Tab-separated table of C-alpha atoms in Angstrom:
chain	number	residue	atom	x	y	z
A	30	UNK	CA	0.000	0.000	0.000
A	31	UNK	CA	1.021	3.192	-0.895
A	32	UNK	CA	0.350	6.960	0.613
A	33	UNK	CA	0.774	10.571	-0.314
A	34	UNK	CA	-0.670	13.926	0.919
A	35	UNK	CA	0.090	16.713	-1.176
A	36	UNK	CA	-0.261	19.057	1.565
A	37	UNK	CA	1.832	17.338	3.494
A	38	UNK	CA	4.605	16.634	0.890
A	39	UNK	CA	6.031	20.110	1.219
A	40	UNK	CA	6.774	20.791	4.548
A	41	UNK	CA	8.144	16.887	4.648
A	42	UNK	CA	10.670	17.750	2.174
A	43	UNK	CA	11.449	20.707	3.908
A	44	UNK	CA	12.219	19.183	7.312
A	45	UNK	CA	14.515	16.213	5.344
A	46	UNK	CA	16.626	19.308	3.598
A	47	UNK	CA	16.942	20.802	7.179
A	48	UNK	CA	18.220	18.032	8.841
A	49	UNK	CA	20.648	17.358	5.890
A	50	UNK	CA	22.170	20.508	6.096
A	51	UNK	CA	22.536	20.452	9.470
A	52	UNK	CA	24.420	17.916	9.632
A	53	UNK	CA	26.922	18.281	6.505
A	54	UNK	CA	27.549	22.108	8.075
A	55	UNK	CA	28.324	20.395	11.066
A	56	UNK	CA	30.488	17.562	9.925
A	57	UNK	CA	34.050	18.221	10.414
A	58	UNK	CA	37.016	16.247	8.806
A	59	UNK	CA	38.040	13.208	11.080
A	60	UNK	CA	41.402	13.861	10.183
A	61	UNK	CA	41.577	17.509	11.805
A	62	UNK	CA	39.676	16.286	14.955
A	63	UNK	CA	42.319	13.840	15.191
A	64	UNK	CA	45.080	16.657	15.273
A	65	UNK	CA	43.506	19.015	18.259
A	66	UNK	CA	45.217	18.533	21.535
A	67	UNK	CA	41.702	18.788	23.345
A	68	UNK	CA	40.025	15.821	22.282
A	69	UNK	CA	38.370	13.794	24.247
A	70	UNK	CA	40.697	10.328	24.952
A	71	UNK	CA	37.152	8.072	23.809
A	72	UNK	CA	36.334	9.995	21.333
A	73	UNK	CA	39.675	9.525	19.706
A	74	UNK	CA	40.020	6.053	19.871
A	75	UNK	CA	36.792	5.658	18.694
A	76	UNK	CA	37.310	8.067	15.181
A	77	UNK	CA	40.925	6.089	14.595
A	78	UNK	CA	38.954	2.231	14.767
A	79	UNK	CA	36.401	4.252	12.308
A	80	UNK	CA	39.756	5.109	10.030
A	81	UNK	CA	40.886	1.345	10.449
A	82	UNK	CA	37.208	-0.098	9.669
A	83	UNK	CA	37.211	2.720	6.718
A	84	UNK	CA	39.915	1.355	5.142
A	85	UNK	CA	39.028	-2.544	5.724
A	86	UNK	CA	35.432	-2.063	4.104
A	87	UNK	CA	36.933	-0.938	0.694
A	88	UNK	CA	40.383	-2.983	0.779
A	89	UNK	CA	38.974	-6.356	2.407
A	90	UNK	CA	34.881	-6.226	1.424
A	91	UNK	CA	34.986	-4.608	-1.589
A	92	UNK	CA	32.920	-1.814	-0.545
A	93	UNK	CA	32.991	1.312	-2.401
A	94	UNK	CA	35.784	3.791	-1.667
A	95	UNK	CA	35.182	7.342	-1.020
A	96	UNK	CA	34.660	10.167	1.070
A	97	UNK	CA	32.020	8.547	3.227
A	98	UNK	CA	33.219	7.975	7.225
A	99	UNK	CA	36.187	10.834	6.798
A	100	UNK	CA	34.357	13.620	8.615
A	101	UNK	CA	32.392	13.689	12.068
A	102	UNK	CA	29.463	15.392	13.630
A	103	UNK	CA	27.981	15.484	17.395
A	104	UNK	CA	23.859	16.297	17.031
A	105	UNK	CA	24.231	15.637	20.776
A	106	UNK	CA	20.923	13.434	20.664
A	107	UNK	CA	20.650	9.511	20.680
A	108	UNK	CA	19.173	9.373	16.972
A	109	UNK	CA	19.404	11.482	13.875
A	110	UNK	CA	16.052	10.040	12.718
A	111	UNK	CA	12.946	8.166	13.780
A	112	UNK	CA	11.273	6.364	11.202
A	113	UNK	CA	7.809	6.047	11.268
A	114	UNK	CA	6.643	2.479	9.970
A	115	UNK	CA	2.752	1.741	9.801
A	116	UNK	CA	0.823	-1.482	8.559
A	117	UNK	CA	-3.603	-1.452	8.500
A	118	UNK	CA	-5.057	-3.010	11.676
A	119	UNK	CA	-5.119	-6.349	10.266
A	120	UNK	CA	-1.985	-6.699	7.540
A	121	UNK	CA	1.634	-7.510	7.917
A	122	UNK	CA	1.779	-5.829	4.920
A	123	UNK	CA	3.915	-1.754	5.454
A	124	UNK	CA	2.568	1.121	4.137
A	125	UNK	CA	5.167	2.698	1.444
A	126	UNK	CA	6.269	6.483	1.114
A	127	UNK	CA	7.758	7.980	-2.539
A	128	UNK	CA	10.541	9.823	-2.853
A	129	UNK	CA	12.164	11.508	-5.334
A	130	UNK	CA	15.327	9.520	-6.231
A	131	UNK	CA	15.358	7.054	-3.913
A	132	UNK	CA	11.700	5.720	-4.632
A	133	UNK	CA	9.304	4.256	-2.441
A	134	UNK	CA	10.160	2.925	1.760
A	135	UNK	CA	8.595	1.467	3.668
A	136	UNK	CA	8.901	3.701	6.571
A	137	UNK	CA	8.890	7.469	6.683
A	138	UNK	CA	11.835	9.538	8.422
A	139	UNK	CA	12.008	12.188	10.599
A	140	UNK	CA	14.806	14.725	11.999
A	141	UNK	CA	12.605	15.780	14.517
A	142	UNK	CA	11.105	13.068	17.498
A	143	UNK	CA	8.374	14.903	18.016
A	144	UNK	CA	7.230	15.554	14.202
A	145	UNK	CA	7.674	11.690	14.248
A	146	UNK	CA	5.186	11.242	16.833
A	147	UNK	CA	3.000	13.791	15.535
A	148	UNK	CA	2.688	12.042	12.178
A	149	UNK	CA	2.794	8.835	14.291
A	150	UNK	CA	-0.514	10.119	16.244
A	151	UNK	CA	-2.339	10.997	12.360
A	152	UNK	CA	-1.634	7.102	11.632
A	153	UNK	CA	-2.753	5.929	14.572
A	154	UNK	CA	-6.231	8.011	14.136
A	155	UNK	CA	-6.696	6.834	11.004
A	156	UNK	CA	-7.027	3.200	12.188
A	157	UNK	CA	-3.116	2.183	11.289
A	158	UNK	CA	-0.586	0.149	13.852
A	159	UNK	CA	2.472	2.273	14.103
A	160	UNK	CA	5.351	2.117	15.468
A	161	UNK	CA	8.342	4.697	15.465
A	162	UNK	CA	12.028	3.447	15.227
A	163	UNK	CA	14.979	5.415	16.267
A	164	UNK	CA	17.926	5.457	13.797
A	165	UNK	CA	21.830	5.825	14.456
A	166	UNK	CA	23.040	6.335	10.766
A	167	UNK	CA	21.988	8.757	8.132
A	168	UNK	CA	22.604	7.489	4.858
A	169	UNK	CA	22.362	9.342	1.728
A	170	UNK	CA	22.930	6.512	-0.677
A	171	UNK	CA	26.722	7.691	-2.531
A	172	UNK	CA	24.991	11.213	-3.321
A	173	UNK	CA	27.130	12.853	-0.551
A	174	UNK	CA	29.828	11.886	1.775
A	175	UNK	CA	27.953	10.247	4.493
A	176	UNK	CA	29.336	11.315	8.366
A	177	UNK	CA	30.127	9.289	11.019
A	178	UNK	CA	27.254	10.618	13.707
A	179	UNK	CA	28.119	10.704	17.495
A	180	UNK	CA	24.489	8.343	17.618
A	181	UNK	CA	26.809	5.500	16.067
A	182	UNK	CA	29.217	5.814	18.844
A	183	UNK	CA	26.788	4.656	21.599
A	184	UNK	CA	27.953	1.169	21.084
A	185	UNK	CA	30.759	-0.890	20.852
A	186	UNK	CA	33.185	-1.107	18.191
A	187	UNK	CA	31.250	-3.942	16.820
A	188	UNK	CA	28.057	-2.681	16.359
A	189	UNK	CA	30.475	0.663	14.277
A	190	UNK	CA	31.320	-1.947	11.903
A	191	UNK	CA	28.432	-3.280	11.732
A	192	UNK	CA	26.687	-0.158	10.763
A	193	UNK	CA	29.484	0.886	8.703
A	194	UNK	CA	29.431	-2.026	6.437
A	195	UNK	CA	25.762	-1.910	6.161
A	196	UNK	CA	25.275	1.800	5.295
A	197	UNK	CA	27.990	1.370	2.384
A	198	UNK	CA	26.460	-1.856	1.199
A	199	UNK	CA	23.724	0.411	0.471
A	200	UNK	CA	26.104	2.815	-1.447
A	201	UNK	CA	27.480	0.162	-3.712
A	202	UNK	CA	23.590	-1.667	-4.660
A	203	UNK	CA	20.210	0.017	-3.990
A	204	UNK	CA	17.230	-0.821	-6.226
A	205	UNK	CA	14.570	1.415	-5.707
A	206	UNK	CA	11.273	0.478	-4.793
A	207	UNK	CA	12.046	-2.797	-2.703
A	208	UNK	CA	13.204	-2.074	0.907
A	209	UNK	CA	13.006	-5.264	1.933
A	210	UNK	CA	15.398	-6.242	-1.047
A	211	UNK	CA	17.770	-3.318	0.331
A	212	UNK	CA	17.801	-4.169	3.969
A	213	UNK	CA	18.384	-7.585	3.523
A	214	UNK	CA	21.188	-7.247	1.298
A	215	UNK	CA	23.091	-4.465	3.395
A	216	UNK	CA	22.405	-6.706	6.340
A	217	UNK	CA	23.851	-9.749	5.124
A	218	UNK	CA	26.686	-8.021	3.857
A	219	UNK	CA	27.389	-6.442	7.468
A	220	UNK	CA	26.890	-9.311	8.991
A	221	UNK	CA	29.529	-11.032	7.533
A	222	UNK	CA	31.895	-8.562	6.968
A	223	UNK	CA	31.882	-8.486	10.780
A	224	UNK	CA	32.988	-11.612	11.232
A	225	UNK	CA	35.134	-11.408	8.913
A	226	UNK	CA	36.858	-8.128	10.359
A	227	UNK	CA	36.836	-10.100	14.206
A	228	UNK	CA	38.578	-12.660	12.617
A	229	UNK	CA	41.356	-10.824	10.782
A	230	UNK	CA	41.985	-8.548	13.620
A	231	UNK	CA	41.916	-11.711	15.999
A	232	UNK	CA	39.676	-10.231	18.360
A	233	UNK	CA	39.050	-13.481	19.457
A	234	UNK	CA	36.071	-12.502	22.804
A	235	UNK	CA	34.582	-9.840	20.687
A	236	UNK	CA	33.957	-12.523	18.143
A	237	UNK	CA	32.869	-15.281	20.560
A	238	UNK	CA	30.502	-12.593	21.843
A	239	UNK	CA	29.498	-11.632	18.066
A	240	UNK	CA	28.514	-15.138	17.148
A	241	UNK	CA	26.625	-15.577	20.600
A	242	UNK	CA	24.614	-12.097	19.338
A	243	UNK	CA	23.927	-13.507	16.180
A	244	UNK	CA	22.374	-16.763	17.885
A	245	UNK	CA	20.294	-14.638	19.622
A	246	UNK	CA	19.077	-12.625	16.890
A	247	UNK	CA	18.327	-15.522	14.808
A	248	UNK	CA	16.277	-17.361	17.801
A	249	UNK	CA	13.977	-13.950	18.093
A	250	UNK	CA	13.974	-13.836	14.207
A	251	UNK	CA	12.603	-17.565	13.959
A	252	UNK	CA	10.143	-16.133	16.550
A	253	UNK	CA	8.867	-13.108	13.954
A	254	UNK	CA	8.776	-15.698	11.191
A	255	UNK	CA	6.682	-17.856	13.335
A	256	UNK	CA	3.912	-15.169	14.119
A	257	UNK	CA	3.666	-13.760	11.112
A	258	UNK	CA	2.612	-17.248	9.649
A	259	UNK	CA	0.073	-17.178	12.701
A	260	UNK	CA	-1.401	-13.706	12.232
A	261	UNK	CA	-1.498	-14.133	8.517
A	262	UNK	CA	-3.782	-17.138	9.005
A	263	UNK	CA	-6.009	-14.881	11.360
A	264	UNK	CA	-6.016	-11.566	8.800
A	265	UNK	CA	-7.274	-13.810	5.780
A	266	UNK	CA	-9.827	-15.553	8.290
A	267	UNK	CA	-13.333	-14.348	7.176
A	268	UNK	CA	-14.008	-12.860	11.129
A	269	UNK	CA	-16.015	-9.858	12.363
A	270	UNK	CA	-13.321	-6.835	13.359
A	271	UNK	CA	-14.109	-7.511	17.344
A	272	UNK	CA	-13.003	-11.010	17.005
A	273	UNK	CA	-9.623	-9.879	14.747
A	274	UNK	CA	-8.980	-7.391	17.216
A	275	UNK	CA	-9.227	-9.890	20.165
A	276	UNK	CA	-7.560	-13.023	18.982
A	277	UNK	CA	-4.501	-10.687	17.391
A	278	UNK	CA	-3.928	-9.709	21.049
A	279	UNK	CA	-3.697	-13.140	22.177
A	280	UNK	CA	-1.451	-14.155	19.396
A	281	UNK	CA	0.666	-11.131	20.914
A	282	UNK	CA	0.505	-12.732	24.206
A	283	UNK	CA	1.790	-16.042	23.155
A	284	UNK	CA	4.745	-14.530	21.362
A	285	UNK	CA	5.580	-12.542	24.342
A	286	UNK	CA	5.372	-15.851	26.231
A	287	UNK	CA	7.122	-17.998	23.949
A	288	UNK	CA	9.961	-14.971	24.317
A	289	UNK	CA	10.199	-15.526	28.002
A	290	UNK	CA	10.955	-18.884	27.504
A	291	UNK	CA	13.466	-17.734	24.783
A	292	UNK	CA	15.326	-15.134	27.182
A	293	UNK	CA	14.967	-17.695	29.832
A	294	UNK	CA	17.449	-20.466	28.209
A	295	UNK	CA	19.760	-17.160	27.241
A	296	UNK	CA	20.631	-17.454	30.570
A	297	UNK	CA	21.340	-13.592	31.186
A	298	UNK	CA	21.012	-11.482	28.160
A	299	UNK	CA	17.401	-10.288	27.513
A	300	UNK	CA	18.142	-8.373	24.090
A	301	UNK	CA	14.555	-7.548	23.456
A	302	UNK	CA	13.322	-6.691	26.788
A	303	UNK	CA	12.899	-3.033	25.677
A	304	UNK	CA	10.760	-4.565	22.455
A	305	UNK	CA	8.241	-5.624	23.854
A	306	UNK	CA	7.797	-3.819	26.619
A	307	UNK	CA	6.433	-0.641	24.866
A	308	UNK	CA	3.844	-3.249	23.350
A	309	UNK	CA	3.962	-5.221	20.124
A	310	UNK	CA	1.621	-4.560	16.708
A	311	UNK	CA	1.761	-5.015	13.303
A	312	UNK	CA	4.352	-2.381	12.436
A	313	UNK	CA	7.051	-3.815	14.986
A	314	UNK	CA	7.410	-6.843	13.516
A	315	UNK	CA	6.785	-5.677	9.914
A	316	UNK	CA	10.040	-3.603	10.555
A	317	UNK	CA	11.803	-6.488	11.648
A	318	UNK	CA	10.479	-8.984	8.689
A	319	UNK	CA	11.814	-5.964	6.605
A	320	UNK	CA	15.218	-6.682	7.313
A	321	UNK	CA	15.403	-10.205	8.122
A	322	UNK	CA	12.657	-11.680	5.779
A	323	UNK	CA	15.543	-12.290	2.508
A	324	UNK	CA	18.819	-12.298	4.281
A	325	UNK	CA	18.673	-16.093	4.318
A	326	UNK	CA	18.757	-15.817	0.356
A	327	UNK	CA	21.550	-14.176	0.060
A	328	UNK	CA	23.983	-15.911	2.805
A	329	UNK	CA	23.061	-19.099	0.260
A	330	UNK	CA	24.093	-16.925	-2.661
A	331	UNK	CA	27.535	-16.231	-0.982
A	332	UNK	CA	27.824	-19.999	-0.027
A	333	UNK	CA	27.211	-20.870	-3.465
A	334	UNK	CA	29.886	-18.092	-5.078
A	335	UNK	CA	32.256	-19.933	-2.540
A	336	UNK	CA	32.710	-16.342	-0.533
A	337	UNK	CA	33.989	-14.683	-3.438
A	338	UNK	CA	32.444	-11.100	-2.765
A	339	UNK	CA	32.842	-9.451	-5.949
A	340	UNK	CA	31.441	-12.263	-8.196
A	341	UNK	CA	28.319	-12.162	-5.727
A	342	UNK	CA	27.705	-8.701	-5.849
A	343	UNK	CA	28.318	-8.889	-9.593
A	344	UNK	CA	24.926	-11.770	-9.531
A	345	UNK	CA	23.049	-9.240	-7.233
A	346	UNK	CA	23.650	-6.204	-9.067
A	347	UNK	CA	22.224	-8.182	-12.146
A	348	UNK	CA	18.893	-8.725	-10.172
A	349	UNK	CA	18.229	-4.622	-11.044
A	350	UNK	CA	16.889	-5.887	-14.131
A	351	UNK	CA	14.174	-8.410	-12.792
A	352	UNK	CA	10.645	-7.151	-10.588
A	353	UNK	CA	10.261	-8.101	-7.290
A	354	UNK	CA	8.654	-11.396	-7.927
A	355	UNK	CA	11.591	-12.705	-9.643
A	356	UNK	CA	14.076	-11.080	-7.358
A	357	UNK	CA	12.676	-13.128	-4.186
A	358	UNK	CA	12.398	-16.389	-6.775
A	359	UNK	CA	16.305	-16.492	-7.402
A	360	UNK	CA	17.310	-15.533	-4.099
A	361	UNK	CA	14.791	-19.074	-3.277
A	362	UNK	CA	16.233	-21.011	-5.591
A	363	UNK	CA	19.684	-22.413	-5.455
A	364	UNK	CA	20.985	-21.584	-9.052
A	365	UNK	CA	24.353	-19.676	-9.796
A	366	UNK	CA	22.419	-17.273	-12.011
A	367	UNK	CA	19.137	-15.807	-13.065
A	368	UNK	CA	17.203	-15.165	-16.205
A	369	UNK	CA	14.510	-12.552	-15.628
């Protein structure tokens, strides 16, 4: 489904040109930061493993090489966007925004928190499940030299790779019109180029605890996967709204149950806590399913291209020419190539 208010569409546009400019004014060339005698001892270390992880995505992963990472910027907030992702009352199914250049998302960002939750609120009245994601990298796709933000420095150096590798994945193939395509791809590729960083760096506990995140991701994932195949049975049942409304809430509850149990035989970590406990709808997991629904096609690709990263993004770059349909039958399949 896709939406569009022309007199909305201006001052939207507006707010996105804002928050670009402020924060390519504000960026600042990592190299000079580097050279002031006042910086911060964390904040150094933390722009030179950004130089180091720089130089490994393009020399190691294959990832394009430019100006993106070489400057810095503090927006001194947690986020530089909250995306705004809404599904109808009774659909899995994302509502998608158009854009000039980059074509339709499937979420709708915001520099602002609270012009998030204001749009948020217009969704909501309208009858849509919404839910409104925080975001710790701004991407603009190759146009411009992309910053590293101070919101990507939260975390460990990990999760900076991590985000690194996926935001340049993006810069290297983006086919507009399929975010689910995008996501998966840029997450597959960050995934393993983190593990494949850990390992040439020998950073032997931070990959132990890598692998033991990815476990946990997966088991939650397998979770998603297993409720949307429940509440898609429920949407397509031919039941009054009252009854939809009630038995989706239960199916809710049992996920949140079946988590406990999850988090429970984690023995400690409880990586989702946060999750659920602001309540779960349609959006939530469509925003997960997003990202996660196709990256088990393309770790197969990889397998079958024997690792060889620039003969698989070579096959994936060829999927531009097929539609979505034929994109999601190759990555399915378990053939070298494709014929669209």
């Amino acid at each position: 489904m896709t939406t569009s208010n022309s007199c909305t569409t201006l001052s939207y546009y507006q707010q996105s040109i804002s928050g670009h400019l402020e924060i390519m004014q504000k960026s600042r060339p990592i190299a000079l930061i580097l050279t002031e005698s006042d910086i911060a001892p964390e904040l150094r270390n933390r722009l030179q493993q950004v130089i180091a992880i720089r130089k490994y995505a393009s020399a190691v992963l294959f990832l394009p090489e430019n100006n993106s990472y070489s400057t810095y910027v503090d927006l001194g907030r947690q986020h530089v966007i909250w995306n705004v992702v809404a599904t109808p009352e009774f659909s899995l199914e994302p509502l998608n925004w158009c854009y000039l250049i980059v074509g339709c998302l499937t979420y709708r960002g915001y520099f602002s928190k609270a012009e998030a939750e204001r749009y948020s609120q217009e969704l909501k009245d309208g009858g849509y499940d919404v839910y409104i994601a925080g975001v710790t990298a701004y991407s603009t796709l190759g146009w411009f030299a992309d910053p590293v933000i101070n919101t990507m420095l939260q975390y460990d150096s990990t999760f900076l790779a991590r985000v690194i590798f996926h935001e340049l994945a993006h810069q290297l193939i983006y086919f507009a019109d399929d975010t689910e395509f995008n996501e998966a791809f840029a997450d597959m590729v960050a995934e393993y180029g983190v593990r494949r960083w850990l390992q040439d760096n020998n950073l032997i506990k931070e990959s132990t605890e890598f692998e033991q995140t990815l476990a946990r991701e997966n088991e939650f994932n397998q979770l998603v996967f297993k409720y949307k195949a429940e509440l898609e049975t429920l949407y397509q049942s031919n039941q009054d709204k009252d009854e939809l409304r009630r038995q989706k809430q239960v199916v809710f509850e049992k996920m949140y149950r079946d988590y406990e149990q999850l988090q429970i035989s984690w023995h400690g970590p409880d990586d989702y806590k946060s999750w659920f406990s602001s309540g779960v709808n349609n959006a939530k997991l469509a925003l997960i399913l997003t990202y996660k629904n196709l990256v088990p096609g393309f770790n197969d690709i990889l397998i079958r291209y024997d690792y060889d990263l620039r003969q698989f993004y070579r096959m994936v770059a060829r999927l531009a020419d097929c539609d979505k349909t034929a994109r999601r039958q190759f990555l399915a399949s378990d053939l070298l190539d494709h014929d669209c």
